[in-house]
CSV table of C-alpha atoms in Angstrom, one decimal:
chain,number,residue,atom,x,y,z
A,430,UNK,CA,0.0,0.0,0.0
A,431,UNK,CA,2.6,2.2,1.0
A,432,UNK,CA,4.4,1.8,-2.6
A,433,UNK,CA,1.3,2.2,-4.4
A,434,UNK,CA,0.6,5.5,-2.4
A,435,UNK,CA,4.5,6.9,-2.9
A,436,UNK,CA,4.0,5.9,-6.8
A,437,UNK,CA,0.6,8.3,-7.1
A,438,UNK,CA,2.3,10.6,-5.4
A,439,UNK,CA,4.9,10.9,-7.5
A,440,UNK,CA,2.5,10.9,-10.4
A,441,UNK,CA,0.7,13.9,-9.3
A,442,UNK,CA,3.7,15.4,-8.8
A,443,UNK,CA,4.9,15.2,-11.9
A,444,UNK,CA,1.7,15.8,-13.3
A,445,UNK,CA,1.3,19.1,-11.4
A,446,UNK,CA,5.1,19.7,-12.6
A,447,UNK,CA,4.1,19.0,-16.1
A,448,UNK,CA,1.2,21.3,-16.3
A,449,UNK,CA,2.9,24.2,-14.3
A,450,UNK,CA,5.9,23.9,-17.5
A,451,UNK,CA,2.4,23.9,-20.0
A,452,UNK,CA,0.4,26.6,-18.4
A,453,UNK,CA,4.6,29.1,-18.4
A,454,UNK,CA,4.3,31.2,-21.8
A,455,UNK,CA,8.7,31.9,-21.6
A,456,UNK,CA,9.3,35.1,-23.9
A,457,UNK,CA,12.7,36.2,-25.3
A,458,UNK,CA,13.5,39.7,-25.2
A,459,UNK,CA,16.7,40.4,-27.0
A,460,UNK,CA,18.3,44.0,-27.6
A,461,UNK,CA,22.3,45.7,-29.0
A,462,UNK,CA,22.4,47.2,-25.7
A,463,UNK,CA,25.0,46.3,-23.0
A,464,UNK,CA,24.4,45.5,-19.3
A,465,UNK,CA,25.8,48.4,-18.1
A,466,UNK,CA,23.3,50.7,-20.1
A,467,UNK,CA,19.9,52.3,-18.2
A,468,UNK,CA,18.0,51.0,-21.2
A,469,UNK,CA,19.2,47.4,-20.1
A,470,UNK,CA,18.4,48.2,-16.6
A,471,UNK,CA,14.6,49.0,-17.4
A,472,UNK,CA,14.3,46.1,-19.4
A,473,UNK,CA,15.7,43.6,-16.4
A,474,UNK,CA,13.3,45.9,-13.9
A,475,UNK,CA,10.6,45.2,-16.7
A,476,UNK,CA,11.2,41.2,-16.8
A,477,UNK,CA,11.0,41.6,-12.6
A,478,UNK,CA,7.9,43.4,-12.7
A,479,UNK,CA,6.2,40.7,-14.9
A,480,UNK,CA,7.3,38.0,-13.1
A,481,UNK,CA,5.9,39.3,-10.0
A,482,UNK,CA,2.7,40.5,-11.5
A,483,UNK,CA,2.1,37.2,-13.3
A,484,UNK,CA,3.4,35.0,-10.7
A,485,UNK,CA,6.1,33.4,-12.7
A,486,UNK,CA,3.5,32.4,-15.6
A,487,UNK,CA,5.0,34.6,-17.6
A,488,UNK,CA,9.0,34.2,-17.7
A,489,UNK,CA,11.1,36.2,-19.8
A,490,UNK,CA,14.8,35.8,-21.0
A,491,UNK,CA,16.7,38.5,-21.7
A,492,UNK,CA,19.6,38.6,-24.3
A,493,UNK,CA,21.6,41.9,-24.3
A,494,UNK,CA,24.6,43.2,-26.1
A,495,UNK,CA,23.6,42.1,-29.5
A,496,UNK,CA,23.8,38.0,-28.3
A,497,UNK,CA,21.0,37.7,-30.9
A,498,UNK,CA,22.1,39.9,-33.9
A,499,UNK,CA,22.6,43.7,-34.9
A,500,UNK,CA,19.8,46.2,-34.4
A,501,UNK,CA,18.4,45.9,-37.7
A,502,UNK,CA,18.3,41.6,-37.0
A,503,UNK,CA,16.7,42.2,-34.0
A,504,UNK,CA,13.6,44.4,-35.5
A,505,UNK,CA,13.6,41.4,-38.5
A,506,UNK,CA,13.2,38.7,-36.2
A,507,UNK,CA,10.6,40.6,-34.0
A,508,UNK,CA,8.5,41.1,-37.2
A,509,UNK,CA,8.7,37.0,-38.0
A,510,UNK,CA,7.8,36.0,-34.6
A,511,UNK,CA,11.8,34.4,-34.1
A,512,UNK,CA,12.1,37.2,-31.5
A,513,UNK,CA,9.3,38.1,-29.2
A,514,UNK,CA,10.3,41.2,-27.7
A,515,UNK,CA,12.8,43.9,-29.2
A,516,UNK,CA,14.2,46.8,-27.8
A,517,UNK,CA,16.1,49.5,-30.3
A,518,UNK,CA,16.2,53.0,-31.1
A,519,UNK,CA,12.9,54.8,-32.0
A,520,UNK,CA,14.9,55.4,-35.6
A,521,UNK,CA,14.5,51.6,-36.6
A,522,UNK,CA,10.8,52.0,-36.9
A,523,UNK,CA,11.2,54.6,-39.6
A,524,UNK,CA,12.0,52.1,-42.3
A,525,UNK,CA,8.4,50.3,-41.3
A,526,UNK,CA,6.6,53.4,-40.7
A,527,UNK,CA,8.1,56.5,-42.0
A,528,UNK,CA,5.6,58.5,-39.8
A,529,UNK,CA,7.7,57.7,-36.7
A,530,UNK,CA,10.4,59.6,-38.1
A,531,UNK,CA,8.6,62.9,-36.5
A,532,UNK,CA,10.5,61.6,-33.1
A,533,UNK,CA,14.2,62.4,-35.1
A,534,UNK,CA,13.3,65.9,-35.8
A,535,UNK,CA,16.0,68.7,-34.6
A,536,UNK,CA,14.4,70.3,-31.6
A,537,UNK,CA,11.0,68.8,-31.8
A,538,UNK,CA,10.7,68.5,-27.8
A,539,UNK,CA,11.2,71.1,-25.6
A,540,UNK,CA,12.8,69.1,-22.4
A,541,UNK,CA,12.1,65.8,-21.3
A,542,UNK,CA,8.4,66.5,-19.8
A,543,UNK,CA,7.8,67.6,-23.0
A,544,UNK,CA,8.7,64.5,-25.0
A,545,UNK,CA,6.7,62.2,-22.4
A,546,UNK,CA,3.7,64.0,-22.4
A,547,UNK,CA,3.0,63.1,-26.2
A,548,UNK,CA,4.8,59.5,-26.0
A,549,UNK,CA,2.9,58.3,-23.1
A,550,UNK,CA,-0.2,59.8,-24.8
A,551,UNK,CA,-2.8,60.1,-27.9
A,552,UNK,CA,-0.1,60.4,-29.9
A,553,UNK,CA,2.5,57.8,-29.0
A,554,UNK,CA,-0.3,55.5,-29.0
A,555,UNK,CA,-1.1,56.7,-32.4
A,556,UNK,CA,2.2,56.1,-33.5
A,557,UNK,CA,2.5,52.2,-32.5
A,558,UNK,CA,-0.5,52.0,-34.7
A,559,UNK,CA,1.5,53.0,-37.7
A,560,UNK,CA,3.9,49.7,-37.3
A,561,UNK,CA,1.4,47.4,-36.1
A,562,UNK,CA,0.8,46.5,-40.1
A,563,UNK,CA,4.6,45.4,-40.1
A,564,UNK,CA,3.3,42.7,-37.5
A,565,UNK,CA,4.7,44.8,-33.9
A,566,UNK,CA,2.6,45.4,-30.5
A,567,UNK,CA,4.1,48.7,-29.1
A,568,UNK,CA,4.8,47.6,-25.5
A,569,UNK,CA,6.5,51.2,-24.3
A,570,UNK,CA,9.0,54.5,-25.0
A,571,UNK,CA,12.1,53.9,-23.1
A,572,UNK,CA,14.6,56.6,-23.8
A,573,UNK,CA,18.1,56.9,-24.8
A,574,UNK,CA,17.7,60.7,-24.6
A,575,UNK,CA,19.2,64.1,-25.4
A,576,UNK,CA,21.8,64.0,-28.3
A,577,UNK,CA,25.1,65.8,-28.0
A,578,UNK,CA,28.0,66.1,-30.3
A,579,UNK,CA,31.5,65.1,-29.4
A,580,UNK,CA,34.5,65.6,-31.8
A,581,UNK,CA,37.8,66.0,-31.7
A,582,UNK,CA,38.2,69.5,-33.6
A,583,UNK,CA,37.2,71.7,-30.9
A,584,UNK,CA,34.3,72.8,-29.0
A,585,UNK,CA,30.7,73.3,-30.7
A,586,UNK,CA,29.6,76.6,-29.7
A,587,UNK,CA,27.3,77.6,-33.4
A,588,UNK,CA,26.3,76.0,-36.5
A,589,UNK,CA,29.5,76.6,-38.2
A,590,UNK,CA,31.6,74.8,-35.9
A,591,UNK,CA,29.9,71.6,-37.3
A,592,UNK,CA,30.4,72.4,-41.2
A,593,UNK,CA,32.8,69.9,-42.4
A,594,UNK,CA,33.2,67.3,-39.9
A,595,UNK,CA,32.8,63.8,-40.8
A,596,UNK,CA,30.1,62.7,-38.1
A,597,UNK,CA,28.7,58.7,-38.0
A,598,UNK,CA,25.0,59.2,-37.3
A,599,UNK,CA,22.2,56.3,-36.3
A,600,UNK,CA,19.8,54.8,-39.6
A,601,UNK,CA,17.5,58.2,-39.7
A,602,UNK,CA,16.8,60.2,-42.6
A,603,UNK,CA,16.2,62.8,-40.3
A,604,UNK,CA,19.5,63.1,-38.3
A,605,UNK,CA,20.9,62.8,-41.7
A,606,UNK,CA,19.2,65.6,-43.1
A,607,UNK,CA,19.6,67.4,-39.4
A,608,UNK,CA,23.9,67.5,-39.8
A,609,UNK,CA,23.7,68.3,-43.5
A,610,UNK,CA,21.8,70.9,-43.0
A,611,UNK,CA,24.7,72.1,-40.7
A,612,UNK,CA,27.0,71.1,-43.6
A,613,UNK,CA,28.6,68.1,-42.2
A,614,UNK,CA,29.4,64.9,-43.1
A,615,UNK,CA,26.8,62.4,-42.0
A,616,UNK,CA,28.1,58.8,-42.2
A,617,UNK,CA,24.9,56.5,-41.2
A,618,UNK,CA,27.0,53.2,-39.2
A,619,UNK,CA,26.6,50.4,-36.8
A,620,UNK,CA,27.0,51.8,-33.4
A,621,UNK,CA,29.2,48.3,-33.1
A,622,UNK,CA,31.6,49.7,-35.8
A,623,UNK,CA,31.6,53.6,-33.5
A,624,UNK,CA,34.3,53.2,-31.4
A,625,UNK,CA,36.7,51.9,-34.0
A,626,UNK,CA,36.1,54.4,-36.6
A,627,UNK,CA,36.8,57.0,-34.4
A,628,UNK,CA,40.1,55.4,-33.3
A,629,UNK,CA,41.5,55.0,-36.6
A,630,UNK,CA,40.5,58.6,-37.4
A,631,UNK,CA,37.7,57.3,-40.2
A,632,UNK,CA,35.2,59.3,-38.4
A,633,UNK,CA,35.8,62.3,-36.5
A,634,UNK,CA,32.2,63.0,-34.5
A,635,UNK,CA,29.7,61.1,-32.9
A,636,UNK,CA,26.1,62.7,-31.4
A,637,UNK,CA,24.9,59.9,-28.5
A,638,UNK,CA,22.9,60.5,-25.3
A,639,UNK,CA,24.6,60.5,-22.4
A,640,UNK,CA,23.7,56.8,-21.4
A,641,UNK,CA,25.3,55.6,-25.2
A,642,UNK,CA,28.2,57.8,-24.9
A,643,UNK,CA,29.1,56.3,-21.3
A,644,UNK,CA,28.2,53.0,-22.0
A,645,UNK,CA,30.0,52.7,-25.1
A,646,UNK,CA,33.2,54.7,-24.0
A,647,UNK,CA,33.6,56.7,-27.0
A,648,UNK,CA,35.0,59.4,-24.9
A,649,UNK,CA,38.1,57.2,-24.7
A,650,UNK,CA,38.3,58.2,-28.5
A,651,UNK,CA,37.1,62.1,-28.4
A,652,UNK,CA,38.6,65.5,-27.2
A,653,UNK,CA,35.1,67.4,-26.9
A,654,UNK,CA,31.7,66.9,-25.9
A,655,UNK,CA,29.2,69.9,-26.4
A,656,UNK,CA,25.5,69.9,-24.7
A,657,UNK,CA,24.0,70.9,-28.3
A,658,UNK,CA,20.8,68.6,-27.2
A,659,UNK,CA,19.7,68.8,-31.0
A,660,UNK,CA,17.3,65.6,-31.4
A,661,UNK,CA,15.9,63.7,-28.5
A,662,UNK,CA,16.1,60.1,-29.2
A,663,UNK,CA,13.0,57.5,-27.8
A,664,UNK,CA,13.7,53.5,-27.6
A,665,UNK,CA,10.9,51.4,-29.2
A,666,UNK,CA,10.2,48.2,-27.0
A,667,UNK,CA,8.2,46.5,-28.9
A,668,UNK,CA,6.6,42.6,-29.5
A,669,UNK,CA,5.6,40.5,-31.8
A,670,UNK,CA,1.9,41.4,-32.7
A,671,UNK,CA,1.0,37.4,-33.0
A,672,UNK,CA,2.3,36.3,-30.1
A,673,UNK,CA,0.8,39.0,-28.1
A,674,UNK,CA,-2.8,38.5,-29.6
A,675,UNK,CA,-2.1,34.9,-27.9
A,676,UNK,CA,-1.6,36.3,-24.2
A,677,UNK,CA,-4.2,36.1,-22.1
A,678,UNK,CA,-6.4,39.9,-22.1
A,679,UNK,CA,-4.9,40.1,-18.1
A,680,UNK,CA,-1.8,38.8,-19.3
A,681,UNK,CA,-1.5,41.2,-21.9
A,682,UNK,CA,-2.7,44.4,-19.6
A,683,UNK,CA,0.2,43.1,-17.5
A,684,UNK,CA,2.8,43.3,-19.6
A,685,UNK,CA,1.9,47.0,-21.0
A,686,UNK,CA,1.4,48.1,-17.2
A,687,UNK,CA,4.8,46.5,-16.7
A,688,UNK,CA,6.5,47.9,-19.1
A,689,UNK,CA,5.2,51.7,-18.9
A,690,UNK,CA,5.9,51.5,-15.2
A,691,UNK,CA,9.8,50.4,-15.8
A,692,UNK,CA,10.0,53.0,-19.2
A,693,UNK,CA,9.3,55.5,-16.2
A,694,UNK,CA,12.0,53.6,-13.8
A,695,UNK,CA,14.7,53.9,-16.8
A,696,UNK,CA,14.0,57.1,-17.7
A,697,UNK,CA,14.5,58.2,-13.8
A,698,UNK,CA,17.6,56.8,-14.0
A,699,UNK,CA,18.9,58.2,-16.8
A,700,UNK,CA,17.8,61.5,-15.4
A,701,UNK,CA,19.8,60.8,-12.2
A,702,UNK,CA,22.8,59.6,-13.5
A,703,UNK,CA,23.6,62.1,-16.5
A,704,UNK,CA,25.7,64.4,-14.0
A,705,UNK,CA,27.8,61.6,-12.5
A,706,UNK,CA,28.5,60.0,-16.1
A,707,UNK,CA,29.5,63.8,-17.1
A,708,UNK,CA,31.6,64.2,-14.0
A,709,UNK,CA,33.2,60.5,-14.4
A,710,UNK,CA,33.8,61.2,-18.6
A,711,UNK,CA,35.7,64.6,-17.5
A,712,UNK,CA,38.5,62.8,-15.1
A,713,UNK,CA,39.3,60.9,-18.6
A,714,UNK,CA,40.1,64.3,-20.4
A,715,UNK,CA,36.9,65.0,-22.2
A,716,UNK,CA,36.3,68.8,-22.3
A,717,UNK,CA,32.4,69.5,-21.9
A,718,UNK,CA,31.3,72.7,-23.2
A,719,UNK,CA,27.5,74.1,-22.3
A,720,UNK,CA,27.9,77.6,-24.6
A,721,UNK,CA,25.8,76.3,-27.2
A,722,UNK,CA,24.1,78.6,-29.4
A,723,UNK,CA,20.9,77.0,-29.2
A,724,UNK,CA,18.8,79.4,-31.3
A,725,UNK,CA,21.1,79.2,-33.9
A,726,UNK,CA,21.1,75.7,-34.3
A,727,UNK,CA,17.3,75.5,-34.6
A,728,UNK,CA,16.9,78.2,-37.0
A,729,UNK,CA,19.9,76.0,-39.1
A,730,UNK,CA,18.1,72.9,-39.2
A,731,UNK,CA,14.3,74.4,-39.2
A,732,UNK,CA,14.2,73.2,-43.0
A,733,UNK,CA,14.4,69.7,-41.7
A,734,UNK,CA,11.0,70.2,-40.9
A,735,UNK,CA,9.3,70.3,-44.4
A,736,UNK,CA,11.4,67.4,-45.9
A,737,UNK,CA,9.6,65.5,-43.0
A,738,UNK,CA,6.2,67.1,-43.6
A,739,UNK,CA,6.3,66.9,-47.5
A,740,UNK,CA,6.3,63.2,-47.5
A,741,UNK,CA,4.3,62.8,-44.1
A,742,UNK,CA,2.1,65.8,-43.7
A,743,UNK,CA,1.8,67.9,-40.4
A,744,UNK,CA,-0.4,65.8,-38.4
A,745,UNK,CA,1.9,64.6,-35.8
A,746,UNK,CA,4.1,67.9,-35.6
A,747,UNK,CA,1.5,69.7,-35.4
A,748,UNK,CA,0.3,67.8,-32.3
A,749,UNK,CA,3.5,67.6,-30.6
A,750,UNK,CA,3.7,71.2,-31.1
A,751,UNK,CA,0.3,71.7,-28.9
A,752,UNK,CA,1.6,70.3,-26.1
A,753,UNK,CA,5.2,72.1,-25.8
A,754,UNK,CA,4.0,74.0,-22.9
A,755,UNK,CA,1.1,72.1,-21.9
A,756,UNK,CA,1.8,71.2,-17.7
């Protein structure tokens, strides 16, 4: 008897075990970011939060630093359902949805308030519609943030100072057209190839957010960084549309909850740590300059503006316009 008891005990068990393994939907989130970033930070406090929130039914495996691909793999293999969760710059939507681009735009957000009020709103909402025919759920806007230009000519203090240099930018029409409307050099290039190119000389500028120019250690490579803060730049997390529509509705109200309330936990930290990395980067050797001639920049690159609304009309600038000094 006793046998016969330990044996259907055991087969419960591993019945119990067995459907527990069946009921677990395991997701895997892969992104070109390193561990060290914020961005990679949210995304870890995301993958808590949902565990926690769907008691372990939802587990999620996290593959930084490019483990799975470039950027531009990534946002392929999101679309065919081989990855379930990307995160990459807001720029790699463009190709899917050329509306998106209105987030590249010199100047289009007055300070960071500003550029969460209309992605955490009607109109970032609005936007994930535009890529969900190219088979992505938007999950949430992380940031990278602010851009700033480092080089190793000299300090960027006006538009001219920028004329001529031979600057890698991200995959965006729009920081292209941005820098040669300053009459640079725009060289579009893996941020994996950055730090190289800029060693050997084959580029001599860079424009990052703090968090990428910190995490990346291109200062190692340049003499000057100048706050210029010419384009803010938003991170698309974002999940395969089919495999979403599979999620339970709680599951699925779970995992946007989740991942607005760590977008707000990265962000927060970027915000916090953008002095220290600044102080930290300047014991290397890298000169900061703040005297930027901010108005002179934006009235350099307000053309940008119509090559954007030509092909996509004014819809969304005109909306993110309406809320620069909302409160």
């Amino acid at each position: 008897m006793k046998k016969l008891l330990a044996v259907c005990a055991a087969a419960v068990l591993a019945a119990t075990v067995c459907a527990q393994a069946e009921a677990k939907t395991v997701l895997r989130f892969g992104t070109d970011i390193g561990r060290a970033d914020t961005q990679a930070q949210g995304a870890e406090h995301f993958i808590k939060l949902v565990d926690e929130k769907t008691n372990g039914e939802i587990e999620i495996r996290f593959y930084p630093d490019s483990t799975l691909g470039s950027t531009q793999n990534l946002v392929s293999q999101a679309r065919s359902g081989q990855l379930d969760i990307a995160m990459v710059g807001g720029s790699y939507m463009n190709g899917l949805s050329p509306k998106f681009a209105v987030l590249d735009l010199p100047f289009i957000f007055k300070d960071r308030e500003h550029a969460y009020r209309c992605l955490d709103g009607d109109i970032g909402a609005d936007l994930w519609k535009t890529v969900e025919p190219a088979g992505l759920k938007g999950l949430a806007f992380f940031e990278n943030g602010f851009r700033n230009i480092t080089n190793n000519r000299k300090p960027i203090v006006n538009p001219e100072d920028v004329a001529g240099l031979k600057i890698r930018v991200p995959s965006s029409n729009m920081l292209v057209a941005c820098f040669e409307a300053l009459g640079a050099t725009p060289v579009p290039m893996a941020v994996g190839e950055l730090y190289t190119a800029m060693e050997t000389g084959a580029i001599e500028a860079q424009d990052h957010p703090m968090p990428a120019l910190f995490s990346g250690k291109f200062y190692e490579v340049q003499k000057y960084l100048s706050m210029t803060r010419h384009a803010y730049t938003a991170v698309a997390v974002v999940m395969n549309h089919k495999k979403f529509d599979k999620l339970t509705p709680e599951q699925q109200q779970i995992l946007l909850d989740c991942a607005h309330e760590a977008a707000n936990f990265q962000r927060d930290l970027n915000a916090k740590s953008e002095k220290d990395m600044i102080a930290e980067m300047e014991k290397t050797g890298l000169k900061v300059n703040y005297d930027v001639n901010a108005d002179a920049f934006v009235e350099a690159t307000k053309g940008v503006r119509d090559i954007y609304i030509k092909d996509n009309g004014d819809e969304f600038v005109k909306r993110i316009d309406a809320l620069r000094d909302a409160k």
